[in-house]
Amino acid sequence: MQIAVIGTGYVGLVVGACLAETGNQVVCADIDADKIGMLRENRIPIFEPGLQDLVERNQAQQRLHFTVDVAAAIAGCEVVFIAVGTPPDGNGAADLRRVLEVAETIGQHLTREIVIVTKSTVPVGTALKVQAVVERWARHPFHMCSNPEFLKEGAAVDDFLKPDRVVLGVESDHARSVMTELYSPFVRTGRPIIFMSIASAEMTKYAANAMLATRISFMNEIANLCERVGADIDLVRKGIGSDSRIGPSFLFPGPGYGGSCFPKDVKALIRTARDYDATLGVLEAVECANERQKSRLFEKLRSALGGSVQGTHIAIWGLAFKPNTDDMREAPSVALIEALVGAGATATAHDPAALEAARHLLGDVVRYAESSYDALDGADALVIVTDWNEYRHPDFGRMKTALRQPVVIDSRNLYRPEKMKSLGFIYDSIGRGPAAEPVRAELVSR
Ligand SMILES: NC(=O)c1ccc[n+]([C@@H]2O[C@H](COP(=O)([O-])OP(=O)(O)OC[C@H]3O[C@@H](n4cnc5c(N)ncnc54)[C@H](O)[C@@H]3O)[C@@H](O)[C@H]2O)c1
């Protein structure tokens, strides 16, 4: 099939490369000329396991092409995916300007009967808006399809090639049959393609992300309560996660959710509810709990350092909003760094993949270390923000020697508190110690 993917970010690039992998002719178009230049040279602008091979192979076999000419990408194609960004506007709603801009280009340049797929996460009613824009220009029949994407950054290629399910909002037989054919290689093991109305497909994406964000905020609040009552969140998590009605995923407490999706999608769904005079009280509470959680790391650190971080130097392990990605959008590390700098501390950060993205976003507000141990040199404390695998079994002796004082604040519960205590660390994590006995370091004078 001839396919165009408009917007070559995390989603568009993965979608384009995976569809080329199954033999389709795919053109990925983006207005970012630097990005397209890099991709043409097989340089991948994002860190995503498995993507490099896919892009290289399919480009070499001339099934995958990159262009800045969006109009040319659309001409001749049978299916066009809109995968541009939908960041929040000033009111928390999804900003649809890019989507509607692309819709206009599609309307002006389609040259045959086409299926227009909204892959970007967009509020209910967006496909209708796209349809109205395209209709103004189109001289050929077209069919709308809402096909929300559920891939996880860090496992995006695998998720696309082996999806749990494919959701397709279609309202014509043509769209249904074209999309079934396109996705059939990815659901051979029996994973379902779930057909539904376009509005239901649009809502499914938001409901999925809202549910996941809810689980995270719920567990963070339970973890905070565990600290007060002397319970251990890790045991509570196992205790509830083994209930088949609950399941074990998305029950880990942490520094609050971040990334390019949960924060903006939660906001956008709350906004949609308000627009329709409905209440999403649960989700509003989820968002508030997440905001509170983002400041907990800083509070724990301040308490461990005797009530002030002024004049201290802090090591940070992990900047990306989660492991296996370099995505810094809404990362909890950013909130921590802002709080530290605002309170008169300095910081050196390490991340296995996100240093470049962090430099781009934060500039020289912090120093950057090429190795995790380099970041510790002369620091008054270590804060672990992202649970990269390489932080799980560190050389604790080396850590202790490098730190000026052995204070570790661990937002991912990577280590056992008893072990850290026996090794002589002042250690705090999330939901595993009574707040009544705050750990505290006697600040070594600098
Ligand atoms: N990142 C994820 O994990 C994820 C998962 C599921 C769904 N989504 C949704 O997919 C959409 C895209 O997300 P992303 O993370 O890939 O965003 P991104 O910011 O990484 O990529 C968007 C790309 O679109 C390009 N673009 C913007 N306007 C354009 C235009 N008019 N024409 C052509 N290209 C244009 C940008 O240059 C950019 O490269 C969003 O709606 C997001 O909510 C993201």
Coordinates of C-alpha atoms and ligand atoms in Angstrom, one line a residue:
M1 CA 0.0 0.0 0.0
Q2 CA 1.1 3.6 -0.6
I3 CA 1.1 5.4 2.8
A4 CA 2.0 8.9 4.0
V5 CA 2.7 9.6 7.6
I6 CA 2.6 13.3 8.5
G7 CA 4.6 14.2 11.5
T8 CA 7.8 12.2 12.1
G9 CA 8.1 12.4 15.9
Y10 CA 8.0 9.5 18.4
V11 CA 4.8 8.2 17.0
G12 CA 5.0 9.0 13.3
L13 CA 8.5 7.6 12.9
V14 CA 7.6 4.3 14.6
V15 CA 4.4 4.0 12.6
G16 CA 6.1 4.8 9.4
A17 CA 9.1 2.4 9.9
C18 CA 6.9 -0.5 11.1
L19 CA 4.5 -0.1 8.2
A20 CA 7.4 -0.1 5.8
E21 CA 8.7 -3.3 7.5
T22 CA 5.6 -5.2 6.3
G23 CA 6.2 -4.2 2.7
N24 CA 4.3 -1.0 2.3
Q25 CA 5.7 2.1 0.5
V26 CA 5.8 4.7 3.2
V27 CA 6.7 8.4 2.9
C28 CA 7.2 10.2 6.3
A29 CA 6.8 14.0 6.1
D30 CA 7.7 16.6 8.6
I31 CA 8.2 20.3 8.6
D32 CA 11.4 20.0 10.7
A33 CA 14.1 20.0 8.0
D34 CA 16.9 19.1 10.4
K35 CA 15.0 16.0 11.5
I36 CA 14.3 14.9 8.0
G37 CA 18.0 15.6 7.0
M38 CA 19.1 13.3 9.9
L39 CA 16.7 10.6 9.1
R40 CA 17.8 10.5 5.5
E41 CA 21.3 9.8 6.8
N42 CA 19.9 7.0 9.1
R43 CA 20.5 9.2 12.1
I44 CA 17.6 8.7 14.5
P45 CA 16.7 12.0 16.4
I46 CA 15.2 10.1 19.3
F47 CA 16.4 7.2 21.5
E48 CA 14.1 4.3 20.9
P49 CA 15.3 0.7 21.0
G50 CA 15.1 -1.2 17.7
L51 CA 14.2 1.9 15.6
Q52 CA 17.7 2.4 14.1
D53 CA 17.7 -1.0 12.4
L54 CA 14.2 -0.7 11.1
V55 CA 14.8 2.8 9.6
E56 CA 18.1 1.7 8.1
R57 CA 16.8 -1.5 6.6
N58 CA 13.7 -0.1 5.1
Q59 CA 15.4 3.0 3.8
A60 CA 18.0 0.8 2.1
Q61 CA 15.3 -1.2 0.5
Q62 CA 13.5 1.9 -0.7
R63 CA 10.3 1.2 1.1
L64 CA 10.8 4.1 3.6
H65 CA 11.3 7.7 2.4
F66 CA 11.6 11.0 4.2
T67 CA 10.6 14.5 3.0
V68 CA 9.8 18.0 4.1
D69 CA 7.3 18.3 1.3
V70 CA 4.0 17.3 3.0
A71 CA 2.0 17.9 -0.2
A72 CA 4.2 15.6 -2.3
A73 CA 3.9 12.9 0.4
I74 CA 0.1 13.0 0.2
A75 CA -0.1 12.9 -3.6
G76 CA -0.7 9.3 -4.8
C77 CA -1.1 7.7 -1.3
E78 CA -4.1 5.5 -0.3
V79 CA -3.8 6.0 3.4
V80 CA -2.5 9.1 5.2
F81 CA -1.7 9.1 9.0
I82 CA -1.8 12.4 10.8
A83 CA 0.8 12.0 13.6
V84 CA 1.6 15.6 14.5
G85 CA 1.8 16.9 18.0
T86 CA -1.3 18.0 20.0
P87 CA 0.2 19.9 23.0
P88 CA -2.1 21.7 25.5
D89 CA -3.2 25.2 24.6
G90 CA -3.5 27.9 27.3
N91 CA -6.7 26.3 28.7
G92 CA -5.5 22.7 28.9
A93 CA -7.4 21.7 25.8
A94 CA -5.5 19.8 23.0
D95 CA -4.2 22.4 20.5
L96 CA -5.4 21.1 17.1
R97 CA -3.8 23.8 15.0
R98 CA -1.2 21.4 13.5
V99 CA -3.8 18.7 12.9
L100 CA -6.1 21.0 11.1
E101 CA -3.2 22.5 9.1
V102 CA -2.3 19.1 7.9
A103 CA -6.0 18.4 7.1
E104 CA -6.0 21.4 4.8
T105 CA -2.9 20.2 3.0
I106 CA -4.5 16.7 2.6
G107 CA -7.7 18.2 1.1
Q108 CA -5.7 20.3 -1.3
H109 CA -3.3 17.5 -2.5
L110 CA -5.1 14.1 -2.4
T111 CA -5.1 12.6 -5.8
R112 CA -7.3 9.5 -5.3
E113 CA -9.8 7.9 -2.9
I114 CA -8.0 7.9 0.4
V115 CA -8.4 6.9 4.1
I116 CA -7.4 9.8 6.5
V117 CA -6.3 8.4 9.8
T118 CA -6.0 10.5 13.0
K119 CA -3.1 8.9 14.9
S120 CA -2.4 11.9 17.1
T121 CA -4.3 11.9 20.4
V122 CA -7.3 14.2 19.7
P123 CA -10.5 15.0 21.6
V124 CA -13.8 13.6 20.6
G125 CA -15.1 15.4 17.6
T126 CA -11.7 16.1 16.0
A127 CA -12.2 13.6 13.1
L128 CA -15.3 15.6 12.2
K129 CA -13.3 18.8 12.2
V130 CA -10.7 17.2 10.0
Q131 CA -13.4 15.9 7.7
A132 CA -15.0 19.4 7.4
V133 CA -11.6 21.0 6.5
V134 CA -10.8 18.3 3.9
E135 CA -14.3 18.6 2.4
R136 CA -13.7 22.2 1.5
W137 CA -10.9 21.2 -0.9
A138 CA -11.1 17.6 -1.8
R139 CA -11.9 16.5 -5.4
H140 CA -11.8 12.8 -4.6
P141 CA -13.7 10.6 -2.1
F142 CA -12.1 10.2 1.4
H143 CA -12.9 8.2 4.5
M144 CA -12.1 9.1 8.1
C145 CA -10.6 6.7 10.6
S146 CA -9.6 7.3 14.2
N147 CA -6.7 5.0 15.1
P148 CA -5.4 6.0 18.5
E149 CA -1.8 4.8 19.3
F150 CA -1.0 3.0 22.5
L151 CA 2.7 2.5 22.1
K152 CA 5.0 3.1 25.1
E153 CA 8.1 5.1 24.6
G154 CA 11.1 2.8 25.3
A155 CA 9.2 -0.2 23.9
A156 CA 7.5 1.6 21.0
V157 CA 8.7 -0.7 18.1
D158 CA 7.7 -3.8 19.9
D159 CA 4.3 -2.3 21.0
F160 CA 3.5 -1.4 17.4
L161 CA 4.6 -4.7 15.9
K162 CA 2.9 -6.8 18.6
P163 CA 0.0 -4.6 19.9
D164 CA -2.3 -5.7 22.7
R165 CA -5.1 -4.5 20.5
V166 CA -5.7 -2.2 17.6
V167 CA -8.6 0.3 18.0
L168 CA -10.2 1.5 14.8
G169 CA -12.9 4.1 14.7
V170 CA -14.4 3.8 11.2
E171 CA -17.7 4.6 9.7
S172 CA -17.4 3.3 6.1
D173 CA -16.8 -0.2 4.7
H174 CA -13.9 1.1 2.6
A175 CA -12.0 2.5 5.7
R176 CA -12.7 -0.8 7.5
S177 CA -11.4 -3.0 4.8
V178 CA -8.3 -0.9 4.0
M179 CA -7.3 -0.6 7.7
T180 CA -8.0 -4.3 8.4
E181 CA -5.6 -5.2 5.5
L182 CA -3.0 -2.8 6.8
Y183 CA -3.0 -4.1 10.3
S184 CA -3.5 -7.8 9.6
P185 CA 0.3 -8.6 9.8
F186 CA 0.4 -7.2 13.3
V187 CA -2.5 -9.2 14.8
R188 CA -1.7 -12.7 13.4
T189 CA -1.3 -14.1 16.9
G190 CA -5.0 -13.4 17.6
R191 CA -4.7 -10.0 19.2
P192 CA -8.0 -8.2 18.4
I193 CA -8.8 -5.4 16.1
I194 CA -11.6 -3.6 17.8
F195 CA -13.9 -1.7 15.5
M196 CA -16.0 1.1 16.9
S197 CA -17.5 4.5 16.1
I198 CA -15.0 7.3 15.6
A199 CA -16.1 9.2 18.7
S200 CA -15.6 6.0 20.8
A201 CA -12.1 5.5 19.4
E202 CA -11.2 9.1 20.2
M203 CA -12.5 8.7 23.7
T204 CA -10.8 5.2 24.2
K205 CA -7.3 6.8 24.0
Y206 CA -8.1 9.4 26.6
A207 CA -9.8 6.9 28.9
A208 CA -6.8 4.6 28.7
N209 CA -4.3 7.2 29.6
A210 CA -6.6 8.7 32.3
M211 CA -7.0 5.2 33.9
L212 CA -3.2 4.7 33.9
A213 CA -2.5 8.1 35.4
T214 CA -5.2 7.4 38.0
R215 CA -3.5 4.2 39.1
I216 CA -0.2 6.0 39.5
S217 CA -1.6 8.9 41.5
F218 CA -3.6 6.4 43.6
M219 CA -0.6 4.4 44.4
N220 CA 1.5 7.5 45.2
E221 CA -1.1 8.6 47.7
I222 CA -1.3 5.2 49.3
A223 CA 2.5 5.2 49.4
N224 CA 2.6 8.5 51.2
L225 CA 0.0 7.2 53.7
C226 CA 2.2 4.0 54.2
E227 CA 5.0 6.2 55.4
R228 CA 2.8 7.7 58.0
V229 CA 1.3 4.5 59.3
G230 CA 4.5 2.4 59.1
A231 CA 3.4 0.2 56.2
D232 CA 5.5 -0.8 53.2
I233 CA 4.1 0.1 49.8
D234 CA 6.1 -2.6 48.0
L235 CA 4.3 -5.3 50.1
V236 CA 1.0 -3.5 49.7
R237 CA 1.6 -3.3 45.9
K238 CA 2.3 -7.1 45.7
G239 CA -0.7 -7.8 47.9
I240 CA -3.1 -5.9 45.7
G241 CA -1.5 -6.5 42.3
S242 CA -2.0 -10.3 42.7
D243 CA -5.7 -9.8 42.7
S244 CA -6.8 -10.6 39.2
R245 CA -9.3 -7.8 39.3
I246 CA -6.5 -5.3 39.8
G247 CA -3.4 -6.8 38.1
P248 CA 0.2 -5.9 38.8
S249 CA 0.9 -3.1 36.2
F250 CA 1.1 0.6 36.9
L251 CA 1.2 0.1 40.6
F252 CA 4.7 1.4 41.3
P253 CA 4.9 4.6 43.4
G254 CA 7.4 7.2 42.2
P255 CA 8.1 10.9 41.7
G256 CA 4.8 11.6 39.8
Y257 CA 3.9 10.8 36.2
G258 CA 5.4 12.9 33.4
G259 CA 6.1 12.5 29.7
S260 CA 4.5 13.8 26.6
C261 CA 1.1 12.0 27.1
F262 CA -0.3 11.6 30.6
P263 CA -0.1 15.2 31.8
K264 CA -1.5 16.7 28.7
D265 CA -4.1 14.0 28.1
V266 CA -5.4 14.2 31.6
K267 CA -5.7 18.0 31.2
A268 CA -7.4 17.7 27.9
L269 CA -10.0 15.1 29.1
I270 CA -10.8 17.3 32.1
R271 CA -11.2 20.2 29.6
T272 CA -13.5 18.1 27.4
A273 CA -15.7 17.3 30.4
R274 CA -16.0 21.0 31.3
D275 CA -16.9 21.8 27.7
Y276 CA -19.7 19.3 27.9
D277 CA -20.9 20.4 31.4
A278 CA -19.8 17.1 32.9
T279 CA -17.6 16.5 36.0
L280 CA -14.5 14.3 36.1
G281 CA -13.8 14.8 39.8
V282 CA -11.7 11.7 40.0
L283 CA -9.4 12.9 37.3
E284 CA -9.1 16.4 38.7
A285 CA -7.9 14.8 42.0
V286 CA -5.5 12.6 40.0
E287 CA -3.9 15.8 38.5
C288 CA -3.7 17.5 41.9
A289 CA -2.1 14.5 43.5
N290 CA 0.5 14.3 40.8
E291 CA 1.4 18.0 41.2
R292 CA 1.9 17.3 45.0
Q293 CA 3.9 14.2 44.3
K294 CA 6.3 16.1 42.0
S295 CA 7.5 18.1 45.0
R296 CA 7.9 15.2 47.4
L297 CA 11.5 14.3 46.3
F298 CA 12.6 17.8 47.0
E299 CA 10.9 17.8 50.4
K300 CA 12.5 14.5 51.3
L301 CA 15.9 15.7 50.3
R302 CA 15.5 18.9 52.2
S303 CA 14.5 17.0 55.3
A304 CA 17.4 14.6 54.9
L305 CA 19.8 17.5 54.7
G306 CA 18.6 19.1 57.9
G307 CA 15.9 21.4 56.6
S308 CA 17.7 23.4 53.9
V309 CA 19.5 22.6 50.6
Q310 CA 21.0 26.1 50.3
G311 CA 24.7 25.9 49.3
T312 CA 24.6 22.1 48.8
H313 CA 25.5 20.2 45.6
I314 CA 23.2 17.4 44.6
A315 CA 23.8 14.4 42.3
I316 CA 20.9 13.3 40.2
W317 CA 20.6 9.9 38.5
G318 CA 18.1 9.9 35.7
L319 CA 16.6 12.8 33.8
A320 CA 14.2 11.2 31.2
F321 CA 10.7 10.9 32.4
K322 CA 11.1 7.1 32.3
P323 CA 13.8 4.6 31.4
N324 CA 14.7 3.6 27.8
T325 CA 13.8 7.0 26.3
D326 CA 15.4 10.4 26.0
D327 CA 12.1 12.2 26.3
M328 CA 12.3 15.0 28.8
R329 CA 8.8 16.3 28.3
E330 CA 7.2 17.0 31.7
A331 CA 9.9 14.9 33.4
P332 CA 9.8 14.9 37.2
S333 CA 13.6 15.6 37.1
V334 CA 12.8 19.1 35.8
A335 CA 10.5 20.0 38.7
L336 CA 13.3 18.7 41.1
I337 CA 16.0 20.7 39.4
E338 CA 13.9 23.9 39.4
A339 CA 13.2 23.5 43.1
L340 CA 16.9 22.8 43.9
V341 CA 18.1 25.8 41.9
G342 CA 15.4 28.0 43.4
A343 CA 16.5 27.0 46.9
G344 CA 20.2 27.8 46.2
A345 CA 21.6 24.3 45.5
T346 CA 23.6 23.2 42.5
A347 CA 23.4 19.8 40.8
T348 CA 25.2 17.4 38.5
A349 CA 23.0 15.0 36.6
H350 CA 23.5 11.7 34.8
D351 CA 21.3 9.9 32.3
P352 CA 22.2 7.1 30.0
A353 CA 20.3 8.6 27.0
A354 CA 18.8 12.0 27.8
L355 CA 21.8 14.2 28.3
E356 CA 21.5 15.9 25.0
A357 CA 17.7 16.4 25.3
A358 CA 18.3 17.7 28.8
R359 CA 21.0 20.2 27.7
H360 CA 18.6 21.4 25.0
L361 CA 15.8 21.9 27.6
L362 CA 17.7 23.0 30.7
G363 CA 20.9 24.6 29.3
D364 CA 23.6 25.0 31.9
V365 CA 21.3 25.2 34.9
V366 CA 22.9 21.9 36.0
R367 CA 26.1 20.2 35.1
Y368 CA 26.0 16.9 33.2
A369 CA 28.1 13.8 33.9
E370 CA 29.0 11.2 31.4
S371 CA 29.0 8.4 34.0
S372 CA 26.8 7.8 37.0
Y373 CA 29.7 7.8 39.3
D374 CA 31.2 11.0 38.0
A375 CA 27.9 12.7 39.0
L376 CA 28.5 11.7 42.6
D377 CA 31.9 13.4 43.0
G378 CA 31.7 15.8 45.9
A379 CA 27.9 15.8 46.1
D380 CA 26.1 16.2 49.4
A381 CA 23.4 13.7 48.4
L382 CA 22.2 11.5 45.5
V383 CA 18.6 11.7 44.2
I384 CA 17.4 8.9 42.0
V385 CA 14.7 10.1 39.6
T386 CA 14.6 7.6 36.8
D387 CA 14.8 3.8 37.2
W388 CA 17.3 3.0 34.5
N389 CA 18.6 -0.6 34.8
E390 CA 22.2 0.5 35.3
Y391 CA 21.2 2.1 38.6
R392 CA 19.8 -1.1 40.1
H393 CA 23.0 -2.8 41.2
P394 CA 25.6 -0.1 41.7
D395 CA 28.9 -0.4 43.5
F396 CA 27.7 1.0 46.8
G397 CA 31.3 1.3 48.2
R398 CA 32.3 3.5 45.3
M399 CA 29.1 5.5 45.7
K400 CA 29.9 6.1 49.4
T401 CA 33.4 7.2 48.7
A402 CA 32.4 9.6 46.0
L403 CA 29.6 11.3 48.0
R404 CA 30.6 13.9 50.6
Q405 CA 27.9 12.4 52.8
P406 CA 26.1 9.1 52.2
V407 CA 22.6 10.5 51.6
V408 CA 20.5 8.7 49.0
I409 CA 16.9 9.7 48.1
D410 CA 15.4 7.0 45.9
S411 CA 12.1 7.8 44.2
R412 CA 12.0 4.4 42.5
N413 CA 12.5 2.1 45.5
L414 CA 15.5 0.5 43.8
Y415 CA 17.3 -0.6 47.0
R416 CA 16.3 -2.4 50.2
P417 CA 16.2 0.1 53.1
E418 CA 17.7 -2.4 55.6
K419 CA 20.6 -3.1 53.2
M420 CA 21.3 0.6 52.7
K421 CA 21.2 1.2 56.4
S422 CA 23.6 -1.6 57.0
L423 CA 26.0 -0.1 54.4
G424 CA 25.9 3.1 56.3
F425 CA 23.7 5.2 54.0
I426 CA 21.1 7.6 55.0
Y427 CA 18.4 6.4 52.7
D428 CA 14.9 7.4 52.0
S429 CA 12.5 6.1 49.4
I430 CA 8.8 6.3 48.6
G431 CA 6.2 4.6 50.9
R432 CA 8.6 2.5 52.9
G433 CA 9.5 4.3 56.1
P434 CA 7.6 6.0 58.9
A435 CA 7.6 9.8 58.3
A436 CA 7.6 10.1 62.1
E437 CA 11.3 9.2 62.0
P438 CA 12.8 11.3 59.2
V439 CA 16.2 10.3 58.1
R440 CA 18.6 13.2 58.6
A441 CA 22.2 13.9 57.7
E442 CA 24.5 16.1 59.8
L443 CA 25.6 18.5 57.1
V444 CA 29.3 18.3 56.6
S445 CA 30.4 21.9 56.4
R446 CA 31.7 22.8 53.0
Ligands
LIG1 N1 4.9 10.0 22.4 C1 4.1 9.0 22.7 O1 4.4 8.1 23.5 C2 2.7 9.0 22.2 C3 1.9 7.8 22.3 C4 0.6 7.7 21.8 C5 0.1 8.9 21.2 N2 0.8 10.0 21.1 C6 0.2 11.2 20.4 O2 0.8 11.2 19.1 C7 0.9 12.6 18.7 C8 2.4 12.8 18.3 O3 3.2 12.7 19.4 P1 4.8 12.6 19.4 O4 5.2 12.2 20.7 O5 5.1 11.7 18.2 O6 5.1 14.1 19.0 P2 6.4 14.8 18.6 O7 6.4 16.1 19.0 O8 7.6 13.9 18.9 O9 6.3 14.8 16.9 C9 5.4 15.5 16.3 C10 6.1 15.9 14.9 O10 5.1 16.6 14.1 C11 5.8 17.5 13.3 N3 4.9 18.5 12.8 C12 4.3 19.5 13.5 N4 3.5 20.2 12.7 C13 3.6 19.7 11.5 C14 3.0 19.9 10.2 N5 2.1 20.9 10.1 N6 3.3 19.1 9.2 C15 4.2 18.1 9.3 N7 4.8 17.8 10.5 C16 4.5 18.6 11.5 C17 6.9 18.1 14.3 O11 7.9 18.7 13.6 C18 7.3 16.8 15.0 O12 8.4 16.2 14.4 C19 0.4 13.4 19.8 O13 -0.9 13.7 19.7 C20 0.6 12.5 21.0 O14 -0.3 12.8 22.1 C21 2.1 10.1 21.6

